[in-house]
Amino acid sequence: MTFLPELPIIAAYTAAALLLILTPGPDMTLFLGQTLIGGRSRGAAAMLGASTGLVVHTMLAAFGLSTLLAASATAFGLVKIAGVAYLVWFAINALRHGSALTFKPGAEAPQSLGKVFIMGVGINLLNPKCVMFFLTFLPQFVSASDPHAGAKLMFLGLYFIVLAIPICFVLILAAVFLGSVLSAVAPTLPGIIAVFYRHH
């Protein structure tokens, strides 16, 4: 299977991808926010919509990078160098400014699952940072001299999405559980706080 990178490359890519998947961003804010607002179904619809947007970015990046590589291996190498600089900047920026999830306060009007799905598609499809990310991240794991580089770029992009979906679904289930715990505990909080201050 010529589209499969070597095992050490897959291992390194998996580790990097997992780190990036667990880094909060607009898509994670959306699907966790929708989960807390409307439950698991809305969270899953938003997450699947965001994943669909990533599929489009994967196709565009893979075809674009493959075309660039066919035209000039040197240009492809320059993209890889620029990609390293961008990813380093991305990491430094995340450390300096944080990547905390931010949810809008207040209740939202109920929306259909279809609209929530479209919101998920839009949040990644219309995000220029997603384009930049895939154009700079994927080439780091493909050699410019590899005759099967195009197929491997496609595989790596889709593999990222396959990794992300179950992880994001676990996060949705965790948000559902947390929401139910908070709902159960919230009515008793005033009494617990009063008892705490009475004994301190």
CSV table of C-alpha atoms in Angstrom, one decimal:
chain,number,residue,atom,x,y,z
A,1,MET,CA,0.0,0.0,0.0
A,2,THR,CA,2.0,2.9,-1.3
A,3,PHE,CA,-0.2,5.5,0.4
A,4,LEU,CA,0.9,4.4,3.9
A,5,PRO,CA,3.9,6.2,5.4
A,6,GLU,CA,6.5,4.1,7.3
A,7,LEU,CA,5.7,3.1,10.8
A,8,PRO,CA,8.0,5.6,12.6
A,9,ILE,CA,6.5,8.4,10.6
A,10,ILE,CA,3.0,7.3,11.4
A,11,ALA,CA,3.9,7.1,15.1
A,12,ALA,CA,5.4,10.6,15.1
A,13,TYR,CA,2.4,11.9,13.2
A,14,THR,CA,0.0,10.3,15.6
A,15,ALA,CA,1.7,11.8,18.6
A,16,ALA,CA,1.6,15.3,17.0
A,17,ALA,CA,-1.9,14.9,15.8
A,18,LEU,CA,-3.2,13.8,19.2
A,19,LEU,CA,-1.6,16.9,20.8
A,20,LEU,CA,-3.2,19.2,18.3
A,21,ILE,CA,-6.6,17.4,18.5
A,22,LEU,CA,-6.6,18.0,22.3
A,23,THR,CA,-5.7,21.7,21.9
A,24,PRO,CA,-8.9,23.7,22.3
A,25,GLY,CA,-10.0,25.7,19.3
A,26,PRO,CA,-13.1,27.2,17.7
A,27,ASP,CA,-14.5,23.8,16.6
A,28,MET,CA,-14.0,22.3,20.1
A,29,THR,CA,-15.7,25.4,21.6
A,30,LEU,CA,-18.6,24.9,19.3
A,31,PHE,CA,-19.3,21.2,19.8
A,32,LEU,CA,-18.8,21.3,23.6
A,33,GLY,CA,-20.9,24.4,23.8
A,34,GLN,CA,-23.6,22.8,21.8
A,35,THR,CA,-23.4,19.8,24.1
A,36,LEU,CA,-23.8,21.8,27.2
A,37,ILE,CA,-26.7,23.8,25.7
A,38,GLY,CA,-28.6,21.0,24.0
A,39,GLY,CA,-27.2,17.6,24.8
A,40,ARG,CA,-25.2,14.9,23.1
A,41,SER,CA,-27.0,15.0,19.8
A,42,ARG,CA,-26.3,18.6,19.2
A,43,GLY,CA,-22.7,18.2,20.2
A,44,ALA,CA,-22.3,15.3,17.9
A,45,ALA,CA,-23.9,17.2,15.0
A,46,ALA,CA,-21.6,20.1,15.5
A,47,MET,CA,-18.5,17.8,15.7
A,48,LEU,CA,-19.4,15.9,12.6
A,49,GLY,CA,-20.0,19.1,10.8
A,50,ALA,CA,-16.6,20.4,11.8
A,51,SER,CA,-15.1,17.1,10.7
A,52,THR,CA,-16.7,17.5,7.3
A,53,GLY,CA,-15.1,20.9,6.9
A,54,LEU,CA,-11.7,19.2,7.7
A,55,VAL,CA,-12.3,16.7,5.0
A,56,VAL,CA,-12.6,19.5,2.4
A,57,HIS,CA,-9.4,21.1,3.8
A,58,THR,CA,-7.6,17.8,3.5
A,59,MET,CA,-8.6,17.3,-0.1
A,60,LEU,CA,-7.6,20.9,-1.0
A,61,ALA,CA,-4.3,20.7,0.8
A,62,ALA,CA,-3.4,17.2,-0.6
A,63,PHE,CA,-4.2,18.2,-4.2
A,64,GLY,CA,-2.6,21.6,-3.8
A,65,LEU,CA,0.6,20.2,-2.3
A,66,SER,CA,0.8,17.4,-4.8
A,67,THR,CA,0.5,19.9,-7.6
A,68,LEU,CA,3.2,22.0,-6.0
A,69,LEU,CA,5.5,19.0,-5.6
A,70,ALA,CA,5.0,18.0,-9.2
A,71,ALA,CA,5.9,21.5,-10.3
A,72,SER,CA,8.9,22.0,-8.1
A,73,ALA,CA,10.5,19.9,-5.3
A,74,THR,CA,12.3,23.0,-4.2
A,75,ALA,CA,9.1,25.0,-3.7
A,76,PHE,CA,7.7,22.0,-1.8
A,77,GLY,CA,10.8,22.1,0.5
A,78,LEU,CA,10.3,25.8,1.0
A,79,VAL,CA,6.7,25.2,2.1
A,80,LYS,CA,8.0,22.7,4.6
A,81,ILE,CA,10.5,25.2,6.0
A,82,ALA,CA,7.8,27.9,6.2
A,83,GLY,CA,5.5,25.3,7.8
A,84,VAL,CA,8.0,24.6,10.6
A,85,ALA,CA,8.2,28.3,11.4
A,86,TYR,CA,4.4,28.6,11.4
A,87,LEU,CA,3.9,25.6,13.7
A,88,VAL,CA,6.5,27.0,16.1
A,89,TRP,CA,4.7,30.3,16.1
A,90,PHE,CA,1.4,28.5,16.6
A,91,ALA,CA,2.8,26.6,19.7
A,92,ILE,CA,4.4,29.8,21.2
A,93,ASN,CA,1.2,31.7,20.7
A,94,ALA,CA,-0.8,29.0,22.4
A,95,LEU,CA,1.5,29.0,25.4
A,96,ARG,CA,1.6,32.8,25.7
A,97,HIS,CA,-2.1,33.5,25.2
A,98,GLY,CA,-3.6,30.2,26.3
A,99,SER,CA,-6.2,28.1,24.5
A,100,ALA,CA,-9.0,28.1,27.0
A,101,LEU,CA,-12.5,27.3,25.9
A,102,THR,CA,-14.8,30.3,25.8
A,103,PHE,CA,-18.6,29.7,25.9
A,104,LYS,CA,-21.1,32.5,25.3
A,105,PRO,CA,-23.2,33.0,28.4
A,106,GLY,CA,-27.0,32.7,28.3
A,107,ALA,CA,-29.3,30.2,26.7
A,108,GLU,CA,-29.7,30.0,22.9
A,109,ALA,CA,-32.8,29.4,20.9
A,110,PRO,CA,-33.3,25.7,20.0
A,111,GLN,CA,-31.8,24.9,16.6
A,112,SER,CA,-32.3,21.8,14.3
A,113,LEU,CA,-29.5,19.3,14.1
A,114,GLY,CA,-29.1,20.2,10.5
A,115,LYS,CA,-28.4,23.8,11.3
A,116,VAL,CA,-26.0,22.8,14.1
A,117,PHE,CA,-24.2,20.5,11.5
A,118,ILE,CA,-23.9,23.4,9.1
A,119,MET,CA,-22.5,25.6,11.8
A,120,GLY,CA,-19.8,22.9,12.4
A,121,VAL,CA,-19.0,22.8,8.7
A,122,GLY,CA,-18.8,26.6,8.5
A,123,ILE,CA,-16.5,27.0,11.6
A,124,ASN,CA,-13.8,24.9,9.9
A,125,LEU,CA,-14.5,25.5,6.2
A,126,LEU,CA,-14.5,29.3,6.6
A,127,ASN,CA,-11.5,29.4,9.0
A,128,PRO,CA,-8.3,30.4,7.1
A,129,LYS,CA,-6.2,29.1,9.9
A,130,CYS,CA,-7.4,25.5,9.0
A,131,VAL,CA,-6.2,26.0,5.5
A,132,MET,CA,-2.8,27.2,6.8
A,133,PHE,CA,-2.6,24.4,9.3
A,134,PHE,CA,-3.1,21.6,6.8
A,135,LEU,CA,-0.8,23.2,4.2
A,136,THR,CA,2.0,23.5,6.8
A,137,PHE,CA,1.4,20.4,9.0
A,138,LEU,CA,1.0,17.6,6.5
A,139,PRO,CA,4.2,18.2,4.4
A,140,GLN,CA,6.4,17.7,7.5
A,141,PHE,CA,5.7,14.0,7.3
A,142,VAL,CA,6.3,13.5,3.6
A,143,SER,CA,9.5,13.5,1.6
A,144,ALA,CA,9.7,15.7,-1.5
A,145,SER,CA,11.5,12.8,-3.3
A,146,ASP,CA,8.7,10.3,-2.5
A,147,PRO,CA,6.9,9.3,-5.7
A,148,HIS,CA,3.8,8.5,-3.7
A,149,ALA,CA,3.8,11.8,-1.7
A,150,GLY,CA,0.4,12.9,-3.0
A,151,ALA,CA,-1.3,9.7,-1.8
A,152,LYS,CA,0.4,9.9,1.6
A,153,LEU,CA,-0.7,13.5,2.1
A,154,MET,CA,-4.2,12.4,1.5
A,155,PHE,CA,-3.9,9.5,3.9
A,156,LEU,CA,-2.4,11.7,6.6
A,157,GLY,CA,-5.1,14.3,6.3
A,158,LEU,CA,-7.9,11.7,6.5
A,159,TYR,CA,-6.1,9.8,9.3
A,160,PHE,CA,-6.1,13.0,11.4
A,161,ILE,CA,-9.9,13.2,11.1
A,162,VAL,CA,-10.3,9.5,11.9
A,163,LEU,CA,-8.2,10.1,15.0
A,164,ALA,CA,-10.1,13.2,16.0
A,165,ILE,CA,-13.7,11.8,15.8
A,166,PRO,CA,-13.6,9.2,18.6
A,167,ILE,CA,-11.6,11.6,20.8
A,168,CYS,CA,-14.1,14.4,20.3
A,169,PHE,CA,-17.0,12.1,20.9
A,170,VAL,CA,-15.4,11.1,24.3
A,171,LEU,CA,-15.1,14.8,25.1
A,172,ILE,CA,-18.8,15.2,24.2
A,173,LEU,CA,-19.8,12.3,26.6
A,174,ALA,CA,-17.6,13.9,29.3
A,175,ALA,CA,-19.4,17.2,28.8
A,176,VAL,CA,-22.8,15.5,29.1
A,177,PHE,CA,-21.7,13.8,32.3
A,178,LEU,CA,-20.3,17.0,33.7
A,179,GLY,CA,-23.5,18.9,32.8
A,180,SER,CA,-25.6,16.3,34.6
A,181,VAL,CA,-23.4,16.4,37.7
A,182,LEU,CA,-23.6,20.2,37.8
A,183,SER,CA,-27.3,20.1,37.3
A,184,ALA,CA,-27.7,17.7,40.2
A,185,VAL,CA,-25.3,19.6,42.5
A,186,ALA,CA,-26.4,23.2,41.7
A,187,PRO,CA,-29.6,23.2,43.8
A,188,THR,CA,-27.6,22.1,46.9
A,189,LEU,CA,-24.7,24.5,46.5
A,190,PRO,CA,-26.2,27.3,48.6
A,191,GLY,CA,-26.8,24.9,51.5
A,192,ILE,CA,-23.3,23.5,51.2
A,193,ILE,CA,-21.7,26.9,51.2
A,194,ALA,CA,-23.8,28.0,54.2
A,195,VAL,CA,-22.7,24.9,56.2
A,196,PHE,CA,-19.0,25.5,55.2
A,197,TYR,CA,-19.0,29.1,56.5
A,198,ARG,CA,-20.9,28.1,59.6
A,199,HIS,CA,-18.1,25.7,60.6
A,200,HIS,CA,-15.2,28.0,59.6
